[in-house]
Amino acid sequence: MTYLDANATEPVRPAALAAALAALQAVGNPSSVHAAGRAARRVLEDARERLAARFGAAPADLVFTSGGTEADAWAIAAFGRGRRLIVGATEHDAVRAAATGAAVLPVDGQGIADLDALRRLLAEGAPALVCLMLANNETGTIQPVAQAAALCRDAGALLHVDAVQAAGRIPLDPAALHADSIALSSHKLGGPPGAGALLLGPRAAGIITPLIAGGGQERGRRGGTPPLPAIAGFAAAAIEATGAAALSGLRDAIEQAAVAAGAVVIGAGAPRLPNTTCLALPGVRAETQVIALDLEGVAVSAGAACSSGKVARSHVLDAMGLGALAGEAIRISLPWSATAADVAAFARAYPRVAARLSRAGH
Ligand code: PLP
């Protein structure tokens, strides 16, 4: 199989697998006072320190979660209390579902947030919580987060940044972004699923309240026994995930092959993640393309795959004003392990599939 669906989940990195297995084989709860508990506590705090150092944060400002969804939901619950919510139109459902009643910040045809609209929305009333992702999961579009942060600061608003797809692929510098909170996810950078983190800026660290109360773990901020294997693997993966720039050449080759076969690249004019491309094939439903490519041994995705496995129409591409193309676009996302052989497999399969489906008028 040629796996080109890294934005759904990355293959586990060998160092992450080794760290997770080692943690799984050791017994001990980090809250226990005996030697086994203290050893487990060292694994937890070592992972926290390494992750914090990797992302330029202080260890005390990194709180572990079960993944990106929990980190997003937590930030919105904790920092949105008593504030108006303003949410980017192309945010992941992890944010959209938690931010009910939010004002929507529009994007342009490349998927980039409209900062003039943000300025206007911020001026409309009470202090706000703004949610703006660093990089989009479907198109790879990178948002002007630092500029948005400056507007938020001037307006007394808080800013939550979903960096789930960006972390490990492009530079992530919390100090430069000036975000109040940042969501991370282990399995999107080559760690095991089941761990994530919320990075807290100084304002957020002072006001955070638990989403999940319990036994006082994470300094009383997040209850529950931490999943050490996932957390140890998360840290090991993050150390290895030093950027996806090397994948941009492979991504460009995929785009060339697809465009030659009739595809349109969505969001090509925006700064994008180096591993991601969104390709529309006019007149052919996205779901049909995904199934046809799967039969050729190439794994890609379409729009937002829901948990039912069905493909929902993409709110991201709709927000970009793509019309019918919004239902005809697939996402190719190269994993850290991608090689030229993967590109060659795609370049063999795609033109065949495109020609057949276009002829059949799907
Ligand atoms: N945010 C973005 C941008 C995502 O792409 C995803 C997963 O697809 C999430 C959040 C949710 O992360 P997790 O799967 O770790 O809950």
Short mmCIF file of C-alpha atoms and ligand atoms in Angstrom, two decimals:
data_model
loop_
_atom_site.label_atom_id
_atom_site.label_comp_id
_atom_site.label_asym_id
_atom_site.label_seq_id
_atom_site.Cartn_x
_atom_site.Cartn_y
_atom_site.Cartn_z
CA MET A 1 0.00 0.00 0.00
CA THR A 2 1.11 3.54 -0.74
CA TYR A 3 0.08 5.53 2.34
CA LEU A 4 -0.56 9.19 1.51
CA ASP A 5 -2.90 10.07 4.40
CA ALA A 6 -0.49 11.39 7.02
CA ASN A 7 -2.83 14.19 8.09
CA ALA A 8 -5.26 11.50 9.27
CA THR A 9 -2.45 9.85 11.21
CA GLU A 10 1.31 9.56 10.70
CA PRO A 11 3.08 6.21 10.76
CA VAL A 12 4.69 5.73 14.19
CA ARG A 13 8.35 6.73 14.19
CA PRO A 14 10.76 3.97 15.30
CA ALA A 15 12.05 6.02 18.26
CA ALA A 16 8.46 6.63 19.37
CA LEU A 17 7.65 2.93 19.15
CA ALA A 18 10.73 2.05 21.22
CA ALA A 19 9.91 4.66 23.88
CA ALA A 20 6.25 3.60 24.03
CA LEU A 21 7.15 -0.09 24.34
CA ALA A 22 9.66 0.61 27.11
CA ALA A 23 7.04 2.58 29.03
CA LEU A 24 4.45 -0.15 28.45
CA GLN A 25 6.77 -2.81 29.83
CA ALA A 26 7.49 -0.87 33.03
CA VAL A 27 5.01 -0.95 35.86
CA GLY A 28 4.19 2.09 37.96
CA ASN A 29 1.75 4.95 38.31
CA PRO A 30 3.42 8.38 38.39
CA SER A 31 1.25 9.28 41.40
CA SER A 32 2.56 6.38 43.54
CA VAL A 33 5.22 7.15 46.14
CA HIS A 34 7.19 3.88 45.85
CA ALA A 35 10.21 3.35 43.61
CA ALA A 36 8.14 2.07 40.67
CA GLY A 37 5.91 5.14 40.92
CA ARG A 38 8.91 7.43 41.11
CA ALA A 39 10.38 5.81 38.00
CA ALA A 40 7.07 6.33 36.18
CA ARG A 41 7.03 9.96 37.35
CA ARG A 42 10.52 10.39 35.86
CA VAL A 43 9.30 9.06 32.49
CA LEU A 44 6.39 11.52 32.60
CA GLU A 45 8.44 14.55 33.60
CA ASP A 46 11.27 13.68 31.22
CA ALA A 47 8.73 13.57 28.37
CA ARG A 48 7.26 16.88 29.50
CA GLU A 49 10.69 18.51 29.64
CA ARG A 50 11.71 17.22 26.23
CA LEU A 51 8.45 18.28 24.61
CA ALA A 52 8.53 21.70 26.25
CA ALA A 53 12.14 22.24 25.14
CA ARG A 54 11.29 21.04 21.63
CA PHE A 55 8.47 23.59 21.34
CA GLY A 56 10.14 26.43 23.24
CA ALA A 57 7.86 26.35 26.28
CA ALA A 58 8.44 25.98 30.02
CA PRO A 59 7.63 22.45 31.30
CA ALA A 60 5.12 23.87 33.80
CA ASP A 61 3.18 25.37 30.89
CA LEU A 62 2.68 22.05 29.08
CA VAL A 63 -0.33 20.02 30.19
CA PHE A 64 -0.92 16.56 28.76
CA THR A 65 -4.27 15.67 27.23
CA SER A 66 -5.64 12.64 25.40
CA GLY A 67 -5.04 14.33 22.03
CA GLY A 68 -5.79 17.35 19.91
CA THR A 69 -9.56 17.17 20.31
CA GLU A 70 -9.36 17.36 24.09
CA ALA A 71 -6.78 20.18 23.95
CA ASP A 72 -9.06 22.22 21.66
CA ALA A 73 -12.20 21.50 23.70
CA TRP A 74 -10.38 22.34 26.92
CA ALA A 75 -9.03 25.66 25.67
CA ILE A 76 -12.46 26.72 24.47
CA ALA A 77 -14.19 25.65 27.70
CA ALA A 78 -11.58 27.27 29.94
CA PHE A 79 -10.77 30.47 28.08
CA GLY A 80 -14.10 31.03 26.33
CA ARG A 81 -15.99 31.34 29.60
CA GLY A 82 -17.54 34.83 29.71
CA ARG A 83 -16.03 35.68 26.33
CA ARG A 84 -17.46 35.92 22.83
CA LEU A 85 -16.15 33.18 20.57
CA ILE A 86 -14.68 33.97 17.15
CA VAL A 87 -13.67 30.90 15.15
CA GLY A 88 -11.94 30.59 11.78
CA ALA A 89 -14.21 29.24 9.04
CA THR A 90 -11.82 26.40 8.22
CA GLU A 91 -11.16 25.17 11.78
CA HIS A 92 -11.25 21.46 12.50
CA ASP A 93 -14.47 20.02 13.94
CA ALA A 94 -12.63 19.60 17.25
CA VAL A 95 -12.85 23.39 17.53
CA ARG A 96 -16.16 23.95 15.72
CA ALA A 97 -18.05 21.44 17.83
CA ALA A 98 -16.75 22.96 21.07
CA ALA A 99 -17.41 26.55 19.99
CA THR A 100 -21.18 26.55 19.61
CA GLY A 101 -22.65 29.94 18.78
CA ALA A 102 -19.30 31.35 17.68
CA ALA A 103 -18.97 34.16 15.14
CA VAL A 104 -17.25 32.81 12.03
CA LEU A 105 -14.09 34.48 10.73
CA PRO A 106 -14.23 34.22 6.91
CA VAL A 107 -11.35 33.06 4.69
CA ASP A 108 -10.40 34.01 1.13
CA GLY A 109 -10.27 31.69 -1.87
CA GLN A 110 -6.89 30.34 -0.71
CA GLY A 111 -8.24 29.56 2.75
CA ILE A 112 -6.44 32.45 4.49
CA ALA A 113 -8.29 34.20 7.32
CA ASP A 114 -9.51 37.72 6.57
CA LEU A 115 -7.69 39.89 9.11
CA ASP A 116 -9.81 42.97 8.33
CA ALA A 117 -12.87 40.91 9.23
CA LEU A 118 -11.10 39.84 12.43
CA ARG A 119 -10.43 43.47 13.30
CA ARG A 120 -14.13 44.26 12.79
CA LEU A 121 -15.33 41.24 14.77
CA LEU A 122 -12.98 42.08 17.65
CA ALA A 123 -14.32 45.64 17.76
CA GLU A 124 -17.93 44.47 18.02
CA GLY A 125 -18.20 44.07 21.76
CA ALA A 126 -17.04 42.23 24.86
CA PRO A 127 -13.60 40.57 25.04
CA ALA A 128 -13.35 37.51 22.85
CA LEU A 129 -11.62 34.17 22.54
CA VAL A 130 -10.37 33.73 18.97
CA CYS A 131 -9.58 30.26 17.60
CA LEU A 132 -7.31 30.22 14.56
CA MET A 133 -5.45 27.12 13.42
CA LEU A 134 -1.82 27.31 12.36
CA ALA A 135 -2.18 24.90 9.42
CA ASN A 136 -5.29 23.41 7.89
CA ASN A 137 -5.72 19.64 7.83
CA GLU A 138 -7.39 19.51 4.40
CA THR A 139 -5.46 22.06 2.34
CA GLY A 140 -2.31 22.64 4.41
CA THR A 141 -2.96 26.41 4.27
CA ILE A 142 -0.90 28.23 6.92
CA GLN A 143 -2.70 31.06 8.70
CA PRO A 144 -1.18 34.46 9.59
CA VAL A 145 -1.36 33.60 13.28
CA ALA A 146 1.24 36.10 14.52
CA GLN A 147 -0.65 38.98 12.85
CA ALA A 148 -3.95 37.72 14.27
CA ALA A 149 -2.30 37.52 17.71
CA ALA A 150 -1.29 41.18 17.52
CA LEU A 151 -4.89 42.17 16.72
CA CYS A 152 -6.15 40.00 19.58
CA ARG A 153 -3.69 41.55 22.04
CA ASP A 154 -4.73 45.08 21.05
CA ALA A 155 -8.40 44.16 21.55
CA GLY A 156 -7.87 42.36 24.87
CA ALA A 157 -8.86 39.05 23.28
CA LEU A 158 -7.34 35.64 23.97
CA LEU A 159 -6.08 33.50 21.09
CA HIS A 160 -6.17 29.69 20.92
CA VAL A 161 -4.14 28.09 18.15
CA ASP A 162 -4.72 24.55 16.92
CA ALA A 163 -1.23 23.53 15.82
CA VAL A 164 -2.08 19.84 15.51
CA GLN A 165 -1.13 19.61 11.82
CA ALA A 166 1.69 22.16 11.96
CA ALA A 167 3.72 20.81 14.88
CA GLY A 168 6.75 18.88 13.70
CA ARG A 169 6.20 19.92 10.09
CA ILE A 170 6.84 23.67 10.14
CA PRO A 171 8.55 25.80 12.79
CA LEU A 172 6.36 26.35 15.84
CA ASP A 173 7.57 29.08 18.15
CA PRO A 174 5.00 29.95 20.84
CA ALA A 175 6.90 33.14 21.74
CA ALA A 176 6.76 34.39 18.15
CA LEU A 177 3.13 33.35 17.68
CA HIS A 178 1.99 35.05 20.90
CA ALA A 179 -0.84 32.55 21.29
CA ASP A 180 -2.43 32.11 24.70
CA SER A 181 -2.83 28.38 24.16
CA ILE A 182 -1.67 25.89 21.55
CA ALA A 183 -3.09 22.41 20.89
CA LEU A 184 -0.77 19.53 19.93
CA SER A 185 -1.41 15.88 19.09
CA SER A 186 1.04 12.97 19.29
CA HIS A 187 -0.26 10.82 16.45
CA LYS A 188 -0.06 13.68 13.93
CA LEU A 189 3.71 13.89 14.31
CA GLY A 190 4.57 10.20 14.39
CA GLY A 191 3.87 9.35 18.02
CA PRO A 192 1.24 6.92 19.31
CA PRO A 193 -2.40 7.99 19.45
CA GLY A 194 -3.83 8.75 22.89
CA ALA A 195 -1.67 11.72 23.90
CA GLY A 196 -1.68 15.40 23.15
CA ALA A 197 -0.89 18.61 24.94
CA LEU A 198 -2.03 22.11 25.60
CA LEU A 199 0.77 24.69 25.72
CA LEU A 200 -0.16 27.65 27.88
CA GLY A 201 0.97 31.23 27.52
CA PRO A 202 1.30 33.42 30.64
CA ARG A 203 -2.26 34.79 30.55
CA ALA A 204 -3.80 31.34 30.01
CA ALA A 205 -1.66 29.67 32.68
CA GLY A 206 -3.12 32.09 35.22
CA ILE A 207 -6.77 31.38 34.46
CA ILE A 208 -6.96 27.75 33.30
CA THR A 209 -9.53 25.55 35.02
CA PRO A 210 -9.82 21.77 34.56
CA LEU A 211 -12.01 20.27 31.86
CA ILE A 212 -11.63 16.88 33.52
CA ALA A 213 -11.35 17.00 37.30
CA GLY A 214 -10.08 13.99 39.20
CA GLY A 215 -7.15 12.86 41.25
CA GLY A 216 -5.15 16.06 41.08
CA GLN A 217 -2.84 14.95 38.27
CA GLU A 218 -1.09 17.57 36.11
CA ARG A 219 -0.88 19.87 39.14
CA GLY A 220 -4.64 19.74 39.57
CA ARG A 221 -5.28 20.89 36.01
CA ARG A 222 -6.23 17.59 34.36
CA GLY A 223 -7.46 14.54 36.21
CA GLY A 224 -6.71 10.98 35.11
CA THR A 225 -3.72 8.62 35.15
CA PRO A 226 -1.52 9.81 32.30
CA PRO A 227 -1.01 7.32 29.42
CA LEU A 228 2.76 6.96 29.84
CA PRO A 229 3.42 4.81 26.74
CA ALA A 230 1.67 7.36 24.51
CA ILE A 231 3.33 10.29 26.27
CA ALA A 232 6.83 8.78 26.10
CA GLY A 233 6.29 8.03 22.41
CA PHE A 234 4.93 11.53 21.84
CA ALA A 235 8.13 13.09 23.20
CA ALA A 236 10.39 10.76 21.23
CA ALA A 237 8.45 11.49 18.04
CA ALA A 238 8.52 15.25 18.59
CA ILE A 239 12.31 15.22 18.95
CA GLU A 240 12.59 13.42 15.60
CA ALA A 241 9.94 15.53 13.84
CA THR A 242 12.19 18.41 12.89
CA GLY A 243 10.23 19.58 9.85
CA ALA A 244 8.66 18.31 6.65
CA ALA A 245 10.47 20.67 4.27
CA ALA A 246 12.19 17.72 2.61
CA LEU A 247 8.77 16.45 1.49
CA SER A 248 7.91 19.50 -0.59
CA GLY A 249 9.75 18.15 -3.67
CA LEU A 250 7.75 14.92 -3.52
CA ARG A 251 4.54 16.93 -3.01
CA ASP A 252 5.33 19.09 -6.05
CA ALA A 253 5.93 15.98 -8.16
CA ILE A 254 2.53 14.62 -7.09
CA GLU A 255 0.89 17.90 -8.08
CA GLN A 256 2.59 17.86 -11.47
CA ALA A 257 1.37 14.34 -12.18
CA ALA A 258 -2.16 15.19 -11.05
CA VAL A 259 -2.40 18.48 -12.96
CA ALA A 260 -1.20 16.72 -16.13
CA ALA A 261 -4.15 14.34 -15.65
CA GLY A 262 -6.69 17.17 -15.29
CA ALA A 263 -6.60 18.04 -11.57
CA VAL A 264 -6.77 21.50 -10.06
CA VAL A 265 -4.59 22.28 -7.01
CA ILE A 266 -6.64 23.96 -4.28
CA GLY A 267 -5.00 26.71 -2.23
CA ALA A 268 -1.82 26.65 -4.32
CA GLY A 269 -1.40 30.41 -3.87
CA ALA A 270 -1.20 30.23 -0.07
CA PRO A 271 1.73 29.29 2.15
CA ARG A 272 1.12 25.60 2.79
CA LEU A 273 2.39 22.63 4.76
CA PRO A 274 5.13 20.98 2.68
CA ASN A 275 3.51 17.54 2.92
CA THR A 276 -0.05 18.42 1.91
CA THR A 277 -1.92 19.00 -1.33
CA CYS A 278 -5.62 19.20 -2.06
CA LEU A 279 -6.49 18.12 -5.60
CA ALA A 280 -9.87 18.58 -7.26
CA LEU A 281 -10.90 16.57 -10.30
CA PRO A 282 -13.74 18.50 -11.94
CA GLY A 283 -16.91 16.44 -12.39
CA VAL A 284 -15.78 13.47 -10.27
CA ARG A 285 -17.02 13.04 -6.71
CA ALA A 286 -14.27 12.97 -4.10
CA GLU A 287 -15.52 9.76 -2.50
CA THR A 288 -15.40 7.98 -5.86
CA GLN A 289 -11.78 9.08 -6.37
CA VAL A 290 -10.78 7.87 -2.91
CA ILE A 291 -12.33 4.44 -3.50
CA ALA A 292 -10.79 4.10 -6.97
CA LEU A 293 -7.33 5.06 -5.67
CA ASP A 294 -7.73 2.65 -2.77
CA LEU A 295 -8.41 -0.15 -5.25
CA GLU A 296 -5.12 0.82 -6.92
CA GLY A 297 -3.36 0.53 -3.55
CA VAL A 298 -3.08 4.27 -2.85
CA ALA A 299 -4.53 5.56 0.44
CA VAL A 300 -5.74 9.18 0.35
CA SER A 301 -8.70 10.95 1.89
CA ALA A 302 -11.53 13.25 0.92
CA GLY A 303 -12.98 16.20 2.73
CA ALA A 304 -13.59 15.44 6.33
CA ALA A 305 -13.90 11.71 6.86
CA CYS A 306 -16.34 11.26 9.71
CA SER A 307 -16.12 8.46 12.21
CA SER A 308 -18.78 6.57 10.23
CA GLY A 309 -16.27 6.29 7.39
CA LYS A 310 -18.59 8.33 5.19
CA VAL A 311 -17.27 11.44 3.46
CA ALA A 312 -19.02 14.63 4.49
CA ARG A 313 -18.95 17.66 2.23
CA SER A 314 -15.95 19.76 3.25
CA HIS A 315 -16.81 22.90 5.21
CA VAL A 316 -13.22 24.00 4.58
CA LEU A 317 -13.55 23.98 0.80
CA ASP A 318 -17.07 25.43 1.00
CA ALA A 319 -15.72 28.34 3.09
CA MET A 320 -13.13 28.96 0.35
CA GLY A 321 -16.00 29.47 -2.11
CA LEU A 322 -15.04 26.59 -4.37
CA GLY A 323 -18.59 25.71 -5.44
CA ALA A 324 -18.89 22.26 -7.01
CA LEU A 325 -15.14 21.62 -6.68
CA ALA A 326 -15.66 21.42 -2.89
CA GLY A 327 -17.23 17.99 -3.41
CA GLU A 328 -14.61 16.88 -5.92
CA ALA A 329 -11.33 17.33 -4.02
CA ILE A 330 -9.11 14.75 -2.38
CA ARG A 331 -6.33 15.33 0.12
CA ILE A 332 -2.87 13.89 -0.37
CA SER A 333 -0.70 14.15 2.74
CA LEU A 334 2.78 12.66 2.65
CA PRO A 335 4.01 10.90 5.78
CA TRP A 336 7.49 11.54 7.21
CA SER A 337 8.50 8.18 5.70
CA ALA A 338 7.46 9.02 2.11
CA THR A 339 9.85 8.24 -0.72
CA ALA A 340 10.08 8.76 -4.47
CA ALA A 341 8.58 5.26 -4.84
CA ASP A 342 5.36 6.53 -3.26
CA VAL A 343 5.23 9.40 -5.74
CA ALA A 344 5.83 6.96 -8.60
CA ALA A 345 2.97 4.75 -7.38
CA PHE A 346 0.65 7.75 -7.25
CA ALA A 347 1.80 8.98 -10.65
CA ARG A 348 0.95 5.57 -12.12
CA ALA A 349 -2.45 5.23 -10.46
CA TYR A 350 -3.87 8.74 -10.61
CA PRO A 351 -3.94 9.33 -14.40
CA ARG A 352 -5.56 5.91 -14.91
CA VAL A 353 -8.20 6.65 -12.27
CA ALA A 354 -8.79 10.21 -13.49
CA ALA A 355 -9.23 9.15 -17.10
CA ARG A 356 -11.60 6.30 -16.22
CA LEU A 357 -13.77 8.30 -13.81
CA SER A 358 -13.89 11.41 -16.01
CA ARG A 359 -15.02 9.22 -18.94
CA ALA A 360 -17.64 7.57 -16.79
CA GLY A 361 -18.94 11.01 -15.74
CA HIS A 362 -19.03 10.43 -11.95
N1 PLP B 1 -7.13 19.64 14.92
C1 PLP B 1 -6.78 19.35 13.67
C2 PLP B 1 -6.38 20.46 12.74
C3 PLP B 1 -6.79 18.04 13.22
O1 PLP B 1 -6.45 17.77 11.95
C4 PLP B 1 -7.18 17.02 14.12
C5 PLP B 1 -7.28 15.61 13.66
O2 PLP B 1 -7.52 15.35 12.51
C6 PLP B 1 -7.53 17.37 15.42
C7 PLP B 1 -7.48 18.69 15.80
C8 PLP B 1 -7.90 16.33 16.42
O3 PLP B 1 -6.75 15.71 16.94
P1 PLP B 1 -6.82 14.26 17.64
O4 PLP B 1 -7.02 13.26 16.57
O5 PLP B 1 -5.48 14.13 18.32
O6 PLP B 1 -7.92 14.32 18.63
#
